[in-house]
mmCIF file of C-alpha atoms in Angstrom:
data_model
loop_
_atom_site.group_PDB
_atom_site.id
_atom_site.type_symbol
_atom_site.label_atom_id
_atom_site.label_comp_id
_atom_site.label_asym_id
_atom_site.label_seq_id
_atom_site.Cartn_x
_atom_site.Cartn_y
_atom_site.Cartn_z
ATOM 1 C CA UNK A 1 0.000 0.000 0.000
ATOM 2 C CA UNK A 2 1.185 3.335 -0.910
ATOM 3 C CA UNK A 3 -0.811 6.058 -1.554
ATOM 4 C CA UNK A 4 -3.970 4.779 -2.601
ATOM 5 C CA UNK A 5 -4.291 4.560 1.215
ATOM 6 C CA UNK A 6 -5.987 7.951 1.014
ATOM 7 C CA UNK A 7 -9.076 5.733 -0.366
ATOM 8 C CA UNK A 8 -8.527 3.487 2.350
ATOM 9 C CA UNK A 9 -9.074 6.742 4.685
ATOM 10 C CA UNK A 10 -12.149 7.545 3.006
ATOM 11 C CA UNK A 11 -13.687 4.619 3.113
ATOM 12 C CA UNK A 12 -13.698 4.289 6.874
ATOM 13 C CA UNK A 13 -14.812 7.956 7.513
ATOM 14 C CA UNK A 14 -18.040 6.526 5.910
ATOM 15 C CA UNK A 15 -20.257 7.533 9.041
ATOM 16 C CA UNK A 16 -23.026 4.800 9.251
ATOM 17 C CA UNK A 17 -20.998 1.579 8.150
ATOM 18 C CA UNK A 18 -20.108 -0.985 10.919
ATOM 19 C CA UNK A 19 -16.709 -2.356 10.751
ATOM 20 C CA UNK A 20 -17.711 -5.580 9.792
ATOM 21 C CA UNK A 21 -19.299 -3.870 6.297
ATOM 22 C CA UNK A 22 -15.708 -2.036 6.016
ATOM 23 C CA UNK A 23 -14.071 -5.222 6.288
ATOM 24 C CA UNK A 24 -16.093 -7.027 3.558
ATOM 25 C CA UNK A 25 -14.433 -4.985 0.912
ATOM 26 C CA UNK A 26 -10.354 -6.335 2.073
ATOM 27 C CA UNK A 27 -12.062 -10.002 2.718
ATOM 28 C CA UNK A 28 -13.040 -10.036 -0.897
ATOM 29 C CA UNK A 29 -9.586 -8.473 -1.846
ATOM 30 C CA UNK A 30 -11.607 -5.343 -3.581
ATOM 31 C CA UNK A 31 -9.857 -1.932 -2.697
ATOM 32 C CA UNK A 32 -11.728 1.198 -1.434
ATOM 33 C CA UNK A 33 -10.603 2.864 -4.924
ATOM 34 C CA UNK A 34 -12.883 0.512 -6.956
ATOM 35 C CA UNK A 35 -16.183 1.607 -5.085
ATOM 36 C CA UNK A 36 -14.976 4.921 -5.033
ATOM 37 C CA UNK A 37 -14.556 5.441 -8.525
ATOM 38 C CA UNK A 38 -17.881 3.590 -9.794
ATOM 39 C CA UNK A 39 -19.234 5.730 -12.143
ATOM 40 C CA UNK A 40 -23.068 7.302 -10.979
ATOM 41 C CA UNK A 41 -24.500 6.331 -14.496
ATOM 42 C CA UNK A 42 -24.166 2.996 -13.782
ATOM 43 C CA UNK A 43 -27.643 1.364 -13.260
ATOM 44 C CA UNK A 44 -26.539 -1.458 -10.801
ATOM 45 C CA UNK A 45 -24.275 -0.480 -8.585
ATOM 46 C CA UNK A 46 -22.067 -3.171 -7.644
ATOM 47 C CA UNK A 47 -21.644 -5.513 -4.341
ATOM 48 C CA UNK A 48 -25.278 -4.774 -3.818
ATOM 49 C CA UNK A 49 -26.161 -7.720 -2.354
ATOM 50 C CA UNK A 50 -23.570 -6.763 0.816
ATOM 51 C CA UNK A 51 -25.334 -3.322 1.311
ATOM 52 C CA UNK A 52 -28.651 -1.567 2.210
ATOM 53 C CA UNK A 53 -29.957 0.956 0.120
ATOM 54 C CA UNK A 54 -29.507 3.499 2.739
ATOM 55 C CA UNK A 55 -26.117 2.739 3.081
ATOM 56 C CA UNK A 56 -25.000 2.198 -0.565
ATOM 57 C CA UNK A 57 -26.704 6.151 -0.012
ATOM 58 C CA UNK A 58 -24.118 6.920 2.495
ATOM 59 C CA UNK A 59 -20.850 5.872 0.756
ATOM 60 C CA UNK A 60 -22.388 7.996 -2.823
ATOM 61 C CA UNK A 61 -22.836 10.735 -0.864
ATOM 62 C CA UNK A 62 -19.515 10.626 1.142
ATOM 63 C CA UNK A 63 -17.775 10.518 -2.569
ATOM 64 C CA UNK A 64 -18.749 14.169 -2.731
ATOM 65 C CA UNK A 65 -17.048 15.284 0.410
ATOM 66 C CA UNK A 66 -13.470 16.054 -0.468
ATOM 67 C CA UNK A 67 -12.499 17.260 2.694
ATOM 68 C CA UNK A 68 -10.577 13.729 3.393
ATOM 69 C CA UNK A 69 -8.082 13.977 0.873
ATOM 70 C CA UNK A 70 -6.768 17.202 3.147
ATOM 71 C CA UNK A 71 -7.357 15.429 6.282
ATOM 72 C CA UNK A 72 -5.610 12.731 5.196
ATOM 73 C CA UNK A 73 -2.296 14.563 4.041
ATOM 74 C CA UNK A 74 -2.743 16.599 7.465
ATOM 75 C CA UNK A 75 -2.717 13.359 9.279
ATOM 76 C CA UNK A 76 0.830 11.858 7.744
ATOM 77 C CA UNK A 77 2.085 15.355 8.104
ATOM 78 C CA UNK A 78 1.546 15.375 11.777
ATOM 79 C CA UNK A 79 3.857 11.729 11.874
ATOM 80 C CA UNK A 80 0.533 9.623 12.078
ATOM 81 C CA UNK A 81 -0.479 6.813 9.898
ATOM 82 C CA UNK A 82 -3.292 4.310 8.873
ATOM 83 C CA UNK A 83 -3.055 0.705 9.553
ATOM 84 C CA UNK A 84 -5.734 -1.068 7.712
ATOM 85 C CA UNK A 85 -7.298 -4.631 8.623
ATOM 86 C CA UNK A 86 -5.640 -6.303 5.698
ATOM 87 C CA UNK A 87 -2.119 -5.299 5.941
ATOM 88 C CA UNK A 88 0.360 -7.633 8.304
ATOM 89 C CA UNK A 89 1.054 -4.499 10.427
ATOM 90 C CA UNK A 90 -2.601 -4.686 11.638
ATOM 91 C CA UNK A 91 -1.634 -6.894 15.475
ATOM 92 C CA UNK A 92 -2.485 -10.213 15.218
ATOM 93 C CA UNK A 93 -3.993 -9.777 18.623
ATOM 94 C CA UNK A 94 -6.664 -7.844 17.410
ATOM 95 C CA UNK A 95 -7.213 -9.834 14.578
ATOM 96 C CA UNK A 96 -8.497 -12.729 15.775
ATOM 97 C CA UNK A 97 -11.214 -10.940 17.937
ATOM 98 C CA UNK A 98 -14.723 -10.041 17.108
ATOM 99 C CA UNK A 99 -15.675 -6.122 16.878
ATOM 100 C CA UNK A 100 -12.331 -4.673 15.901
ATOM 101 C CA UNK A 101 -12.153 -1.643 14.317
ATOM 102 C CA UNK A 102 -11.250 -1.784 10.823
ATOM 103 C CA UNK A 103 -8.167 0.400 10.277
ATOM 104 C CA UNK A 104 -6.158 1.915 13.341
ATOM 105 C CA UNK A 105 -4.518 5.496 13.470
ATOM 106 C CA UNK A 106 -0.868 5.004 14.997
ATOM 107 C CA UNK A 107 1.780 7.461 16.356
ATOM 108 C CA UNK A 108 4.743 5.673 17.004
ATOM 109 C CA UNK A 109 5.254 1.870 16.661
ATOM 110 C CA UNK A 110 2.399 -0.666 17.558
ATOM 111 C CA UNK A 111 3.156 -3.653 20.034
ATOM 112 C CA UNK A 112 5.441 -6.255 18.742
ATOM 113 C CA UNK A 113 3.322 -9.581 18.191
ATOM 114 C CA UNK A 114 6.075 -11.951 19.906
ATOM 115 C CA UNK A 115 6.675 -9.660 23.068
ATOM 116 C CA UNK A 116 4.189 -10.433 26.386
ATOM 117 C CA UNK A 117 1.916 -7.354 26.342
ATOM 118 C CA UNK A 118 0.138 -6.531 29.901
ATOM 119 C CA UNK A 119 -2.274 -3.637 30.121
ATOM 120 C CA UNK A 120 -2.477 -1.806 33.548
ATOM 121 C CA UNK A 121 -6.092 -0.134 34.181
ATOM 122 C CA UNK A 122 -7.563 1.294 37.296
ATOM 123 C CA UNK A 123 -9.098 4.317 38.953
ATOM 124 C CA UNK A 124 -8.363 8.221 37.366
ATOM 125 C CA UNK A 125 -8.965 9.645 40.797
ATOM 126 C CA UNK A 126 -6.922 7.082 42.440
ATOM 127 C CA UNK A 127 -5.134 6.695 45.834
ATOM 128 C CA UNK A 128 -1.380 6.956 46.651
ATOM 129 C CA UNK A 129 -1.354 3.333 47.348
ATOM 130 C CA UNK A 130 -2.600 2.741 44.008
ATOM 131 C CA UNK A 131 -0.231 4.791 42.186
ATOM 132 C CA UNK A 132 2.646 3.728 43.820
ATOM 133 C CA UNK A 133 1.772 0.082 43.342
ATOM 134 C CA UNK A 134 1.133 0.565 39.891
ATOM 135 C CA UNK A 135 4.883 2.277 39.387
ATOM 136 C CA UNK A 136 6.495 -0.093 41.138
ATOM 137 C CA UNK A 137 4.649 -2.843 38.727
ATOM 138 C CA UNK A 138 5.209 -1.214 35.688
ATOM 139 C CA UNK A 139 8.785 -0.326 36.123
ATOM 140 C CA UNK A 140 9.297 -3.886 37.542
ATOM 141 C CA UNK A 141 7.364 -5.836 34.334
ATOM 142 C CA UNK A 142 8.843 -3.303 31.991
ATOM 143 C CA UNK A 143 12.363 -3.832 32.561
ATOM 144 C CA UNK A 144 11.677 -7.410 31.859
ATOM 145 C CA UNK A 145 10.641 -6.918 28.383
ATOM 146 C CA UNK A 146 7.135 -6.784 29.002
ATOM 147 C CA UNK A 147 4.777 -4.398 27.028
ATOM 148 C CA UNK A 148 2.888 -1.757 29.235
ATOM 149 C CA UNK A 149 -0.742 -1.242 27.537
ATOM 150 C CA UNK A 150 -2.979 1.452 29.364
ATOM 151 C CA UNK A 151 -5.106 4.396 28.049
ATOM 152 C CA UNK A 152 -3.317 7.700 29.311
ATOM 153 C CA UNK A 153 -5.865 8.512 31.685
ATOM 154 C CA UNK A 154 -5.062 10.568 34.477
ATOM 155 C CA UNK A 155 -4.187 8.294 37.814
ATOM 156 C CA UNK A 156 -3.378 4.581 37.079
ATOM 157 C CA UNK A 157 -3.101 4.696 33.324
ATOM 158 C CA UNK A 158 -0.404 7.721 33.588
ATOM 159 C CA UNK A 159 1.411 5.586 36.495
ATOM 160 C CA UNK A 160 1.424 2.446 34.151
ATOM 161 C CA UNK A 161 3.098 4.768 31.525
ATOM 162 C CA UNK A 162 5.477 6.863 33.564
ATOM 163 C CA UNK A 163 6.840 3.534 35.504
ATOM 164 C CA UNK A 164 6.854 2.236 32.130
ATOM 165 C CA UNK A 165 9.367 5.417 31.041
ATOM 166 C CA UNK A 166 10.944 6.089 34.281
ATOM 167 C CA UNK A 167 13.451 2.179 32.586
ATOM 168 C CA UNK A 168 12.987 3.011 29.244
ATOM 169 C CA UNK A 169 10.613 0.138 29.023
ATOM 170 C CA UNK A 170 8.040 -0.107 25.880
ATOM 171 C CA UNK A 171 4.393 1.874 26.476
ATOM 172 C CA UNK A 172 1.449 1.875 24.392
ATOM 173 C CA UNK A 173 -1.166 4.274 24.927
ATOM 174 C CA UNK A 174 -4.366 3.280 23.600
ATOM 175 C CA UNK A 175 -6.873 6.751 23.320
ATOM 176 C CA UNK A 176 -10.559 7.801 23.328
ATOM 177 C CA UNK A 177 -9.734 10.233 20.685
ATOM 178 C CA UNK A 178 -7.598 10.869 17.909
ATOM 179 C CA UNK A 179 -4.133 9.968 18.501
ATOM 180 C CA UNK A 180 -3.278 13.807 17.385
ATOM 181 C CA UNK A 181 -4.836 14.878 20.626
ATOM 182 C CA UNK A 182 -3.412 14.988 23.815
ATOM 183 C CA UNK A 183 -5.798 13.763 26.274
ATOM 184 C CA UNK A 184 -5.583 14.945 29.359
ATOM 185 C CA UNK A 185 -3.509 18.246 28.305
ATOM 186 C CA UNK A 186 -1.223 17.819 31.654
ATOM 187 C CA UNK A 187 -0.327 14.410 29.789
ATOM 188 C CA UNK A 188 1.726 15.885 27.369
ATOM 189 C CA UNK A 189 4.933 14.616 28.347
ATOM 190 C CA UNK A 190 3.650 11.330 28.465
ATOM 191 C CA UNK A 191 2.641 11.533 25.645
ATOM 192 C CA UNK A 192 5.338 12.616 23.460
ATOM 193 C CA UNK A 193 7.774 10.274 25.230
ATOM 194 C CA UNK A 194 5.406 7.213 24.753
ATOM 195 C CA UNK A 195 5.917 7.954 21.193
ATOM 196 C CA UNK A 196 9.494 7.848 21.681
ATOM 197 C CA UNK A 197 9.039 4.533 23.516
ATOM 198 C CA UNK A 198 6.282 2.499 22.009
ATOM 199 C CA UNK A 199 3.197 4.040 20.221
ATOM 200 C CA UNK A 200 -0.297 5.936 20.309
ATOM 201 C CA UNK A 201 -2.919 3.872 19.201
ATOM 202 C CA UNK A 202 -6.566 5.150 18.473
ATOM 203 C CA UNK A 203 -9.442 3.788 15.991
ATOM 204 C CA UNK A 204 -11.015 7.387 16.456
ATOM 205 C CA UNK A 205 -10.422 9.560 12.832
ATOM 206 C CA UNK A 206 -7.638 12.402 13.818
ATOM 207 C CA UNK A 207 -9.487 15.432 15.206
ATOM 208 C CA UNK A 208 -12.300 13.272 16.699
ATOM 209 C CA UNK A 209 -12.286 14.440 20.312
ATOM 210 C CA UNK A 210 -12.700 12.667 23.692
ATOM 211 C CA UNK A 211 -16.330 11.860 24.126
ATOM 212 C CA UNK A 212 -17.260 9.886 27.253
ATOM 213 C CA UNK A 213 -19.078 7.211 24.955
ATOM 214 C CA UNK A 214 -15.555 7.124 22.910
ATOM 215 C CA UNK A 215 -13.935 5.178 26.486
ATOM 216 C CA UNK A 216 -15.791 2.035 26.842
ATOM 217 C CA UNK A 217 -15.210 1.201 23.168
ATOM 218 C CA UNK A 218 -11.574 1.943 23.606
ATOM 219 C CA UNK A 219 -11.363 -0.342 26.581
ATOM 220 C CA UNK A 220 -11.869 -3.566 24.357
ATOM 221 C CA UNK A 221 -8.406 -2.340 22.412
ATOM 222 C CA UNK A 222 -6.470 -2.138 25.709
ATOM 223 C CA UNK A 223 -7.710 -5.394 26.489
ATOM 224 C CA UNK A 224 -7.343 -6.830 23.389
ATOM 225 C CA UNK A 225 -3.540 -5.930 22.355
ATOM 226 C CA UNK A 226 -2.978 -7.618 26.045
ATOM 227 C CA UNK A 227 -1.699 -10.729 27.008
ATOM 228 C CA UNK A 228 -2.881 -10.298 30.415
ATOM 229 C CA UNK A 229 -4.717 -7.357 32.336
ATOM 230 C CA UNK A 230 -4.113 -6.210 36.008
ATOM 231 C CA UNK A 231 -6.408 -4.170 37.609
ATOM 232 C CA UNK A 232 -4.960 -1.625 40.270
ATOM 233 C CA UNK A 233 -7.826 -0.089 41.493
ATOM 234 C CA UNK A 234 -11.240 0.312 40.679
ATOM 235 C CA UNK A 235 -15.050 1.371 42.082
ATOM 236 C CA UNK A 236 -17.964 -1.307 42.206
ATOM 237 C CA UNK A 237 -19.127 0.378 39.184
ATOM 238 C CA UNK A 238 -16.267 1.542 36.823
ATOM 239 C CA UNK A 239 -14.741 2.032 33.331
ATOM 240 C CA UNK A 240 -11.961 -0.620 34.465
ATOM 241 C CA UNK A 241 -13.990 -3.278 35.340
ATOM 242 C CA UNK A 242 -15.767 -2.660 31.978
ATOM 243 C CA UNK A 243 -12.115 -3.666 30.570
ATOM 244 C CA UNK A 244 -12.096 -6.926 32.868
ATOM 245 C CA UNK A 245 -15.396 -8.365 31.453
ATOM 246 C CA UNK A 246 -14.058 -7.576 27.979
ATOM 247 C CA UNK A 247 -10.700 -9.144 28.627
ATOM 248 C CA UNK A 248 -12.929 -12.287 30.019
ATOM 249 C CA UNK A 249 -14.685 -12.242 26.931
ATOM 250 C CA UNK A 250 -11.498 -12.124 24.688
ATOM 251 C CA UNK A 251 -9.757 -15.029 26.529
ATOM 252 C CA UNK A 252 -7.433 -13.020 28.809
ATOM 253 C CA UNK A 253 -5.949 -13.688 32.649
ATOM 254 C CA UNK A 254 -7.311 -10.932 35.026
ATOM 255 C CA UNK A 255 -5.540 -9.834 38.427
ATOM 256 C CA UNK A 256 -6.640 -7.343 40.702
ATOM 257 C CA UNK A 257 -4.727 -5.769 43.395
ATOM 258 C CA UNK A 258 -6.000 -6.281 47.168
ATOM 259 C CA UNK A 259 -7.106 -3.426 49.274
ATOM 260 C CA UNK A 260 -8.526 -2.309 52.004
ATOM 261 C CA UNK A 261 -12.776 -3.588 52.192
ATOM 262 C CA UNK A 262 -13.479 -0.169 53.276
ATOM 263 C CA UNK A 263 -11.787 1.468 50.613
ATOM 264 C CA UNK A 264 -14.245 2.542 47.778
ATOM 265 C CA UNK A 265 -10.797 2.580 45.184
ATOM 266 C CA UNK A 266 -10.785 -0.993 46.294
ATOM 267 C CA UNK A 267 -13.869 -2.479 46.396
ATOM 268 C CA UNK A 268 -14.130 -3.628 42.293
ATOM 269 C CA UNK A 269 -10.475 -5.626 42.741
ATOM 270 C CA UNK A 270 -11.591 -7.352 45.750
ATOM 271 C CA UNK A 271 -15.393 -8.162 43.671
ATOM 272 C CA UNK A 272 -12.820 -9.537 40.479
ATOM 273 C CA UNK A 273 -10.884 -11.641 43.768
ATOM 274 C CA UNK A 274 -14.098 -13.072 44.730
ATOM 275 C CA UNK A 275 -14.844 -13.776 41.206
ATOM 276 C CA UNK A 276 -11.551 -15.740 40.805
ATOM 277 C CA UNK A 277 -9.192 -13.002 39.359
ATOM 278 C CA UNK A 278 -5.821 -13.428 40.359
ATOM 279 C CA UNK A 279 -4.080 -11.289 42.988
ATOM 280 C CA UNK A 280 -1.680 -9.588 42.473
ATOM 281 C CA UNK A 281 1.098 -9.783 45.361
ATOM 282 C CA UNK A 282 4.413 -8.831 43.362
ATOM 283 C CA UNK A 283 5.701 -8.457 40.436
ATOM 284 C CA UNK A 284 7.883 -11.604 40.597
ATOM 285 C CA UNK A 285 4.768 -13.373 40.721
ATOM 286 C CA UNK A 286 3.101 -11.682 37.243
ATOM 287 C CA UNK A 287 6.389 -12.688 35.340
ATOM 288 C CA UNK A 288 6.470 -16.130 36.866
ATOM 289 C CA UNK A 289 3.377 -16.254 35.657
ATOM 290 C CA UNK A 290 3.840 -15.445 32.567
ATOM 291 C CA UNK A 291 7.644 -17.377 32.388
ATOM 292 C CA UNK A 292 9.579 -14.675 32.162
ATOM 293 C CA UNK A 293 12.969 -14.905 33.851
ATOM 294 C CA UNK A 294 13.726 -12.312 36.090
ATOM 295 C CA UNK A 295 16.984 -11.055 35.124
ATOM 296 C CA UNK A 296 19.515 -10.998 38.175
ATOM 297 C CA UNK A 297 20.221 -7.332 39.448
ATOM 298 C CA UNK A 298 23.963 -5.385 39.639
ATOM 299 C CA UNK A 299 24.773 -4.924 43.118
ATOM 300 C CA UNK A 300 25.826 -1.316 42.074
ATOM 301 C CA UNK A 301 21.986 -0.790 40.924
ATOM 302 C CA UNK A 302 20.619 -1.835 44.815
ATOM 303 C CA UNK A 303 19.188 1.081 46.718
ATOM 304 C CA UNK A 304 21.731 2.231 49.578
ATOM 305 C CA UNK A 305 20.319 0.612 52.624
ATOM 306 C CA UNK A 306 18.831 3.642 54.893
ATOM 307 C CA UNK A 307 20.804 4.466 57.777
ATOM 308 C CA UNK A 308 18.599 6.431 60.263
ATOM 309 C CA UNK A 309 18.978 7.451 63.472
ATOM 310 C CA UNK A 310 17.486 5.264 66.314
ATOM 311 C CA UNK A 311 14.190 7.620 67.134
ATOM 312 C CA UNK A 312 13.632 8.190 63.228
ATOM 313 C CA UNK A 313 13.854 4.549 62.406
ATOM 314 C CA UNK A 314 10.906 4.385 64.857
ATOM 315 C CA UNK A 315 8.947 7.175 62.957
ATOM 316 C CA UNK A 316 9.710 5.597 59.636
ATOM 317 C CA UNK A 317 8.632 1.773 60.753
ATOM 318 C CA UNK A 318 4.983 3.299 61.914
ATOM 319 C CA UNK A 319 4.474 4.751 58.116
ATOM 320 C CA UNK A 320 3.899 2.881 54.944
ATOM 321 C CA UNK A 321 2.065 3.233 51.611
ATOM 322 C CA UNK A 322 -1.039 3.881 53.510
ATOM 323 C CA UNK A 323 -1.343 7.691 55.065
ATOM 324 C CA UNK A 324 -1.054 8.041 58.830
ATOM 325 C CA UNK A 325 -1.809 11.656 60.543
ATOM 326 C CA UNK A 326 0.374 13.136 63.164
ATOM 327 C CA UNK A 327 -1.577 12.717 65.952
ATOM 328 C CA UNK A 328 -1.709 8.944 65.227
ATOM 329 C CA UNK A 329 2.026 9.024 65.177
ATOM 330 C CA UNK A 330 1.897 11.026 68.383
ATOM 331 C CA UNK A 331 0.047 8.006 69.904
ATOM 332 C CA UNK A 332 2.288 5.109 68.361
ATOM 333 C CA UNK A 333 5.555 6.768 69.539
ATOM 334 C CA UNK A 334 4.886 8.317 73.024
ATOM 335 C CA UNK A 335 7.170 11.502 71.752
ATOM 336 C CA UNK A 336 6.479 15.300 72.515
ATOM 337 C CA UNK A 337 4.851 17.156 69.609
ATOM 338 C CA UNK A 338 7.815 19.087 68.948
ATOM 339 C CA UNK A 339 10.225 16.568 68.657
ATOM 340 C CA UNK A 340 8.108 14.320 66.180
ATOM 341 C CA UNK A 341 7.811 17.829 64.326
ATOM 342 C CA UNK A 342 11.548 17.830 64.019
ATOM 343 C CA UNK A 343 12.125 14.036 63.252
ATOM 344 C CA UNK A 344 9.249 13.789 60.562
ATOM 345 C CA UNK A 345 10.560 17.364 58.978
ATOM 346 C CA UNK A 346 14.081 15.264 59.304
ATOM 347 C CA UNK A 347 12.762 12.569 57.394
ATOM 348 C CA UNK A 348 11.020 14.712 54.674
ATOM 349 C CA UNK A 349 13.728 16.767 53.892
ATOM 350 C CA UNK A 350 15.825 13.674 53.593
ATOM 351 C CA UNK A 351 13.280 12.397 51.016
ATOM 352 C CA UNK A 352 12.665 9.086 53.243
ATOM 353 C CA UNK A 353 8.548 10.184 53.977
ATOM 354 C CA UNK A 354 6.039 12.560 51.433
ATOM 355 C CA UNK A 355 3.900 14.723 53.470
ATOM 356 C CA UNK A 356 0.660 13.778 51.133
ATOM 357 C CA UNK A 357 -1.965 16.276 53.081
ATOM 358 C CA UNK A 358 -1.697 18.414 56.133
ATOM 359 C CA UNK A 359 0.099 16.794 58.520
ATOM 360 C CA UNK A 360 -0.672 13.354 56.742
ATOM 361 C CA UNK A 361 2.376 11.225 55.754
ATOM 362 C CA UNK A 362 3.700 7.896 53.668
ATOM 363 C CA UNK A 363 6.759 6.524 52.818
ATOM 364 C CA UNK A 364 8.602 7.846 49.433
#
C-alpha cells in the first residue's frame, strides 16, 4: 500500500458503516478505490447484495465530500499513519477478535506480536497506594521486556506509563480520541515520550475528540492488544472493570490488586478476587506467571540501605504506603509534639517520607 491509502481513509470515515461492512471490501480483496470510482451512471451499482440501500446512499454521498483527501495529508504530516485490517502491520492480537475496528490510526510503533503485552487499568482519581503500586509494577514488568498497555488517563493509566518510562521500558497508549490529541492536556509529556518509547494507538479519525461514549469502546483495544490485564484499582461500578469483562470475553488472565474492604478505590479488585481473578502480590509473581525470567540485578543498581537514626527509624517503621496523621504518630511513639515535628521534617527533607496532606504522611 502506498498512496492509494488515502481511499482506504475515506472509506472508513463513511459515518453509518459498521466495521464488519468495512471489512467485507479487504475479505473479498476489492480496494476502497474501486467503489470509489464507480461511475453514478451505472444502473446497478455493484456488491449490492452486501449493502442496504440506505447505506450504498451513504458511501455515494460521502464521494462528494473532499475534505478527506486534506485530512488525510494533514494526518501523515503530523507523523501519524493508517493501519488497515488487511495489511500484516494490523496486530495479530486484534485480529483474531470479534468487533475490531477496521483500520487503526498510529503514532509511534504498535506492540510487537512476539513480546508479552500486559495492560495496567484502574481508577483516574486514584489513591497513593494505588499509584505507587502501579509504578512499582510497571517499572518492575517493563524492565523485563514486558509491554505496558494502558489508556493515558489521568491516575493509574499515567502511572502504568510513567513507571513504564521512568526504565525506558516499551508503552502503548491506547486513546478515546484521535491519537493527534493529547488527552488529558497535563499528559503531554507522556505523551510525546510514549511515542518515543512504544506508540499511540486510536481507531477514532484524527481530530475526533474525547467523548465519554468514545472510552468504553476503547477499553476492548487495551484489552485486546494484552496478554494479560491487572487491575490496580477500581469502584464497584467503573470504566476498568468494563475492561475486565471484555478481557474475560477475549480469553485473557485478570488480576486485581487487594485493598482495604473499606476502601471505595478498592472495592471492584476485591469483587474480580471473589470472582476468581488473580491477585496480584508482586511483580515476581506476574512474570512467573507469565515465564519470564527475572533477570539478576547489579549490586551497584541496589538502593543504599537507609541508615537512620534510632528515634527516626521508629517514625519511619509506623508509616507505609497507607497515610497516617500526626496525631496517630503522636500516639504510636509516646514523643512530645515538637520533637516528632523535628524528626518527621528530618525525614522529609531527607526524602525518606512525602507529606501527602496536612500533617498526613507515607513513605517515598
Amino acid at each position: 500500500m502506498t498512496e492509494e491509502k488515502w481511499y482506504h481513509y475515506w472509506w472508513y470515515s463513511i459515518n453509518g458503516l459498521s466495521n464488519e461492512k468495512k471489512k467485507l471490501l479487504s475479505k473479498n480483496k476489492i480496494n476502497p478505490e474501486d467503489i470509489y470510482n464507480i461511475e453514478e451512471t451505472q444502473k446497478k451499482y455493484p456488491f449490492k447484495e452486501w449493502f442496504t440501500e440506505e447505506e450504498i446512499e451513504k458511501i455515494k454521498t460521502s464521494r462528494a465530500i473532499k475534505e478527506w483527501k486534506k485530512e488525510y495529508r494533514k494526518m501523515k504530516e503530523e507523523g501519524a499513519r493508517l493501519v488497515c485490517w488487511e495489511e500484516e502491520a494490523y496486530p495479530k492480537r486484534l485480529k483474531t477478535l470479534s468487533g475490531m475496528p477496521y483500520a487503526l490510526f498510529v503514532k509511534g510503533q504498535l506492540p510487537e506480536e512476539d513480546v508479552v503485552s500486559v495492560a495496567i487499568v484502574g481508577a483516574r482519581n486514584c489513591s497513593t497506594y494505588g499509584e505507587r503500586m502501579t509504578l512499582q509494577f510497571a517499572e518492575q514488568l517493563a524492565q523485563e521486556g514486558v509491554q505496558i498497555i494502558s489508556g493515558m488517563a489521568r491516575g493509574i493509566d499515567g502511572a502504568a506509563h510513567r513507571g513504564a518510562l521512568n526504565v525506558s521500558g516499551r508503552t502503548f497508549a491506547v486513546l478515546g480520541c484521535g491519537a493527534d490529541i493529547c488527552y488529558p492536556k497535563e499528559h503531554k509529556g507522556i505523551y510525546h515520550d510514549i511515542q518515543n518509547n512504544g506508540g499511540i494507538v486510536s481507531e477514532y479519525l484524527p481530530g475526533t475528540p474525547p467523548l465519554a461514549r468514545h472510552f468504553p469502546a476503547r477499553n476492548r483495544l487495551i484489552s485486546g492488544l494484552s496478554d494479560v490485564v491487572l487491575v490496580m484499582e477500581a469502584k464497584e461500578r467503573s470504566g476498568s472493570l468494563i475492561t475486565a469483562d471484555m478481557a474475560l470475553e477475549q480469553g485473557r488472565d485478570i488480576y486485581a490488586l487487594p485493598g482495604p474492604i473499606n476502601s471505595e478505590l478498592s472495592k471492584g479488585c476485591n469483587y474480580l478476587i471473589r470472582q476468581g481473578a488473580g491477585i496480584l502480590l508482586e511483580p515476581e509473581d506476574i512474570l512467573e506467571e507469565l515465564s519470564i525470567k527475572i533477570r539478576p540485578k547489579r549490586e551497584n543498581c541496589q538502593k543504599n540501605k537507609k541508615i537512620l537514626e534510632s528515634k527516626e527509624e521508629i517514625v519511619y517503621s509506623k508509616l507505609g504506603l497507607f497515610a497516617r496523621g500526626r496525631e496517630e504518630l503522636l500516639q504510636l511513639t509516646g514523643f512530645h509534639p515538637q520533637e516528632l515535628a523535628g524528626i518527621l521534617l528530618s525525614l522529609e527533607l531527607r526524602g525518606y517520607i512525602k507529606e501527602i496532606s496536612k500533617n498526613y504522611y507515607i513513605v517515598r
